[in-house]
């Protein structure tokens, strides 16, 4: 319009409906090479950090960068974190499970969470014999991966004998390769409950409720060693001194001795 009809720039912009600054704007490509290199290094170091986490790391290092610009570069580089999908086992519908009639016929295991006084996470692996209600082991730690689950099972089996079957949920520790190999090598059946149905593992859930009510809620744990000592003392008392209503007033250890 300016060249063909000799209109002023101001009038031409008003007729078209754009600003004069937009007409004169020239794109200035930004040099993102240094940012890309640092993002690559941070993404390798913090593999599960999203763009907001990487942005916090960059800001701590002194980078003055807008989060929207970072997100653009982040997407262009394909650094998006893939969400992990939990493994679920497809199993047929479970019927009514017969109550075990002898020790080591069926064990059940589960995790119970708590914390120390300083806020650190505390995990306990609980194992229960469904026939005698005796607990072959309780492991206390801040983290209990599959390899440690196997070690606890071996120690419990050494003292009590191997179970024929173990009922557990679909947690990643119980679905781990280490636990699967351990069970296959020793001829132990792993019976996974349906996801979201803890009632199918009701015996260990009942034990965990007693454990939390009588031990975890009654004690303050100042350290991991302190927690291990107090929990082991309760575990020993539960097996040897605490009468169980479903066992006719006997302790689990006394009931196991009677069956033997």
mmCIF file with all atom_site columns, N, CA and C in Angstrom, residues 99-103 129-134 239 244 246-260:
data_model
loop_
_atom_site.group_PDB
_atom_site.id
_atom_site.type_symbol
_atom_site.label_atom_id
_atom_site.label_alt_id
_atom_site.label_comp_id
_atom_site.label_asym_id
_atom_site.label_entity_id
_atom_site.label_seq_id
_atom_site.pdbx_PDB_ins_code
_atom_site.Cartn_x
_atom_site.Cartn_y
_atom_site.Cartn_z
_atom_site.occupancy
_atom_site.B_iso_or_equiv
_atom_site.pdbx_formal_charge
_atom_site.auth_seq_id
_atom_site.auth_comp_id
_atom_site.auth_asym_id
_atom_site.auth_atom_id
_atom_site.pdbx_PDB_model_num
ATOM 1  N N  . UNK A 1 99  ? -7.967 -72.852 54.029 1.00 0.00 ? 99  UNK A N  1
ATOM 2  C CA . UNK A 1 99  ? -7.105 -72.472 55.139 1.00 0.00 ? 99  UNK A CA 1
ATOM 3  C C  . UNK A 1 99  ? -6.009 -73.520 55.303 1.00 0.00 ? 99  UNK A C  1
ATOM 4  N N  . UNK A 1 100 ? -4.743 -73.101 55.405 1.00 0.00 ? 100 UNK A N  1
ATOM 5  C CA . UNK A 1 100 ? -3.649 -74.069 55.564 1.00 0.00 ? 100 UNK A CA 1
ATOM 6  C C  . UNK A 1 100 ? -3.773 -74.833 56.882 1.00 0.00 ? 100 UNK A C  1
ATOM 7  N N  . UNK A 1 101 ? -3.349 -76.083 56.863 1.00 0.00 ? 101 UNK A N  1
ATOM 8  C CA . UNK A 1 101 ? -3.492 -76.949 58.032 1.00 0.00 ? 101 UNK A CA 1
ATOM 9  C C  . UNK A 1 101 ? -2.170 -77.351 58.656 1.00 0.00 ? 101 UNK A C  1
ATOM 10 N N  . UNK A 1 102 ? -1.052 -76.897 58.070 1.00 0.00 ? 102 UNK A N  1
ATOM 11 C CA . UNK A 1 102 ? 0.253  -77.250 58.621 1.00 0.00 ? 102 UNK A CA 1
ATOM 12 C C  . UNK A 1 102 ? 1.231  -76.100 58.425 1.00 0.00 ? 102 UNK A C  1
ATOM 13 N N  . UNK A 1 103 ? 2.243  -76.018 59.275 1.00 0.00 ? 103 UNK A N  1
ATOM 14 C CA . UNK A 1 103 ? 3.231  -74.938 59.143 1.00 0.00 ? 103 UNK A CA 1
ATOM 15 C C  . UNK A 1 103 ? 3.934  -74.997 57.788 1.00 0.00 ? 103 UNK A C  1
ATOM 16 N N  . UNK A 1 129 ? 3.263  -66.819 58.828 1.00 0.00 ? 129 UNK A N  1
ATOM 17 C CA . UNK A 1 129 ? 2.794  -68.166 58.483 1.00 0.00 ? 129 UNK A CA 1
ATOM 18 C C  . UNK A 1 129 ? 1.287  -68.201 58.711 1.00 0.00 ? 129 UNK A C  1
ATOM 19 N N  . UNK A 1 130 ? 0.513  -68.501 57.671 1.00 0.00 ? 130 UNK A N  1
ATOM 20 C CA . UNK A 1 130 ? -0.945 -68.420 57.761 1.00 0.00 ? 130 UNK A CA 1
ATOM 21 C C  . UNK A 1 130 ? -1.551 -69.502 58.640 1.00 0.00 ? 130 UNK A C  1
ATOM 22 N N  . UNK A 1 131 ? -0.837 -70.566 58.876 1.00 0.00 ? 131 UNK A N  1
ATOM 23 C CA . UNK A 1 131 ? -1.371 -71.634 59.732 1.00 0.00 ? 131 UNK A CA 1
ATOM 24 C C  . UNK A 1 131 ? -1.116 -71.336 61.197 1.00 0.00 ? 131 UNK A C  1
ATOM 25 N N  . UNK A 1 132 ? 0.113  -71.075 61.570 1.00 0.00 ? 132 UNK A N  1
ATOM 26 C CA . UNK A 1 132 ? 0.482  -70.899 62.979 1.00 0.00 ? 132 UNK A CA 1
ATOM 27 C C  . UNK A 1 132 ? 0.388  -69.457 63.439 1.00 0.00 ? 132 UNK A C  1
ATOM 28 N N  . UNK A 1 133 ? 0.232  -68.502 62.512 1.00 0.00 ? 133 UNK A N  1
ATOM 29 C CA . UNK A 1 133 ? 0.240  -67.063 62.783 1.00 0.00 ? 133 UNK A CA 1
ATOM 30 C C  . UNK A 1 133 ? 1.610  -66.584 63.299 1.00 0.00 ? 133 UNK A C  1
ATOM 31 N N  . UNK A 1 134 ? 2.596  -67.458 63.236 1.00 0.00 ? 134 UNK A N  1
ATOM 32 C CA . UNK A 1 134 ? 3.938  -67.069 63.659 1.00 0.00 ? 134 UNK A CA 1
ATOM 33 C C  . UNK A 1 134 ? 4.578  -66.227 62.567 1.00 0.00 ? 134 UNK A C  1
ATOM 34 N N  . UNK A 1 239 ? 5.696  -63.573 68.936 1.00 0.00 ? 239 UNK A N  1
ATOM 35 C CA . UNK A 1 239 ? 5.801  -65.003 68.644 1.00 0.00 ? 239 UNK A CA 1
ATOM 36 C C  . UNK A 1 239 ? 5.763  -65.875 69.894 1.00 0.00 ? 239 UNK A C  1
ATOM 37 N N  . UNK A 1 244 ? -2.824 -65.636 71.140 1.00 0.00 ? 244 UNK A N  1
ATOM 38 C CA . UNK A 1 244 ? -3.588 -65.302 69.931 1.00 0.00 ? 244 UNK A CA 1
ATOM 39 C C  . UNK A 1 244 ? -4.982 -65.885 70.051 1.00 0.00 ? 244 UNK A C  1
ATOM 40 N N  . UNK A 1 246 ? -7.299 -66.544 67.858 1.00 0.00 ? 246 UNK A N  1
ATOM 41 C CA . UNK A 1 246 ? -7.667 -67.563 66.871 1.00 0.00 ? 246 UNK A CA 1
ATOM 42 C C  . UNK A 1 246 ? -6.935 -68.878 67.084 1.00 0.00 ? 246 UNK A C  1
ATOM 43 N N  . UNK A 1 247 ? -5.955 -68.883 67.992 1.00 0.00 ? 247 UNK A N  1
ATOM 44 C CA . UNK A 1 247 ? -5.197 -70.101 68.277 1.00 0.00 ? 247 UNK A CA 1
ATOM 45 C C  . UNK A 1 247 ? -5.605 -70.701 69.625 1.00 0.00 ? 247 UNK A C  1
ATOM 46 N N  . UNK A 1 248 ? -6.770 -70.316 70.121 1.00 0.00 ? 248 UNK A N  1
ATOM 47 C CA . UNK A 1 248 ? -7.242 -70.857 71.390 1.00 0.00 ? 248 UNK A CA 1
ATOM 48 C C  . UNK A 1 248 ? -6.470 -70.336 72.585 1.00 0.00 ? 248 UNK A C  1
ATOM 49 N N  . UNK A 1 249 ? -5.978 -69.123 72.486 1.00 0.00 ? 249 UNK A N  1
ATOM 50 C CA . UNK A 1 249 ? -5.252 -68.530 73.597 1.00 0.00 ? 249 UNK A CA 1
ATOM 51 C C  . UNK A 1 249 ? -3.785 -68.913 73.662 1.00 0.00 ? 249 UNK A C  1
ATOM 52 N N  . UNK A 1 250 ? -3.284 -69.682 72.686 1.00 0.00 ? 250 UNK A N  1
ATOM 53 C CA . UNK A 1 250 ? -1.868 -70.040 72.647 1.00 0.00 ? 250 UNK A CA 1
ATOM 54 C C  . UNK A 1 250 ? -1.081 -68.969 71.903 1.00 0.00 ? 250 UNK A C  1
ATOM 55 N N  . UNK A 1 251 ? 0.198  -68.928 72.186 1.00 0.00 ? 251 UNK A N  1
ATOM 56 C CA . UNK A 1 251 ? 1.069  -68.060 71.396 1.00 0.00 ? 251 UNK A CA 1
ATOM 57 C C  . UNK A 1 251 ? 1.365  -68.765 70.072 1.00 0.00 ? 251 UNK A C  1
ATOM 58 N N  . UNK A 1 252 ? 1.747  -68.041 69.036 1.00 0.00 ? 252 UNK A N  1
ATOM 59 C CA . UNK A 1 252 ? 2.103  -68.707 67.766 1.00 0.00 ? 252 UNK A CA 1
ATOM 60 C C  . UNK A 1 252 ? 3.187  -69.770 67.931 1.00 0.00 ? 252 UNK A C  1
ATOM 61 N N  . UNK A 1 253 ? 4.176  -69.512 68.760 1.00 0.00 ? 253 UNK A N  1
ATOM 62 C CA . UNK A 1 253 ? 5.237  -70.503 68.946 1.00 0.00 ? 253 UNK A CA 1
ATOM 63 C C  . UNK A 1 253 ? 4.701  -71.761 69.631 1.00 0.00 ? 253 UNK A C  1
ATOM 64 N N  . UNK A 1 254 ? 3.830  -71.608 70.619 1.00 0.00 ? 254 UNK A N  1
ATOM 65 C CA . UNK A 1 254 ? 3.241  -72.769 71.313 1.00 0.00 ? 254 UNK A CA 1
ATOM 66 C C  . UNK A 1 254 ? 2.351  -73.570 70.360 1.00 0.00 ? 254 UNK A C  1
ATOM 67 N N  . UNK A 1 255 ? 1.566  -72.853 69.525 1.00 0.00 ? 255 UNK A N  1
ATOM 68 C CA . UNK A 1 255 ? 0.686  -73.532 68.578 1.00 0.00 ? 255 UNK A CA 1
ATOM 69 C C  . UNK A 1 255 ? 1.501  -74.319 67.555 1.00 0.00 ? 255 UNK A C  1
ATOM 70 N N  . UNK A 1 256 ? 2.601  -73.729 67.090 1.00 0.00 ? 256 UNK A N  1
ATOM 71 C CA . UNK A 1 256 ? 3.471  -74.423 66.136 1.00 0.00 ? 256 UNK A CA 1
ATOM 72 C C  . UNK A 1 256 ? 4.078  -75.665 66.773 1.00 0.00 ? 256 UNK A C  1
ATOM 73 N N  . UNK A 1 257 ? 4.440  -75.567 68.046 1.00 0.00 ? 257 UNK A N  1
ATOM 74 C CA . UNK A 1 257 ? 5.024  -76.718 68.748 1.00 0.00 ? 257 UNK A CA 1
ATOM 75 C C  . UNK A 1 257 ? 3.995  -77.841 68.889 1.00 0.00 ? 257 UNK A C  1
ATOM 76 N N  . UNK A 1 258 ? 2.737  -77.481 69.153 1.00 0.00 ? 258 UNK A N  1
ATOM 77 C CA . UNK A 1 258 ? 1.676  -78.491 69.271 1.00 0.00 ? 258 UNK A CA 1
ATOM 78 C C  . UNK A 1 258 ? 1.469  -79.234 67.954 1.00 0.00 ? 258 UNK A C  1
ATOM 79 N N  . UNK A 1 259 ? 1.470  -78.480 66.841 1.00 0.00 ? 259 UNK A N  1
ATOM 80 C CA . UNK A 1 259 ? 1.304  -79.113 65.535 1.00 0.00 ? 259 UNK A CA 1
ATOM 81 C C  . UNK A 1 259 ? 2.478  -80.027 65.217 1.00 0.00 ? 259 UNK A C  1
ATOM 82 N N  . UNK A 1 260 ? 3.676  -79.594 65.632 1.00 0.00 ? 260 UNK A N  1
ATOM 83 C CA . UNK A 1 260 ? 4.863  -80.412 65.360 1.00 0.00 ? 260 UNK A CA 1
ATOM 84 C C  . UNK A 1 260 ? 4.809  -81.710 66.154 1.00 0.00 ? 260 UNK A C  1
#
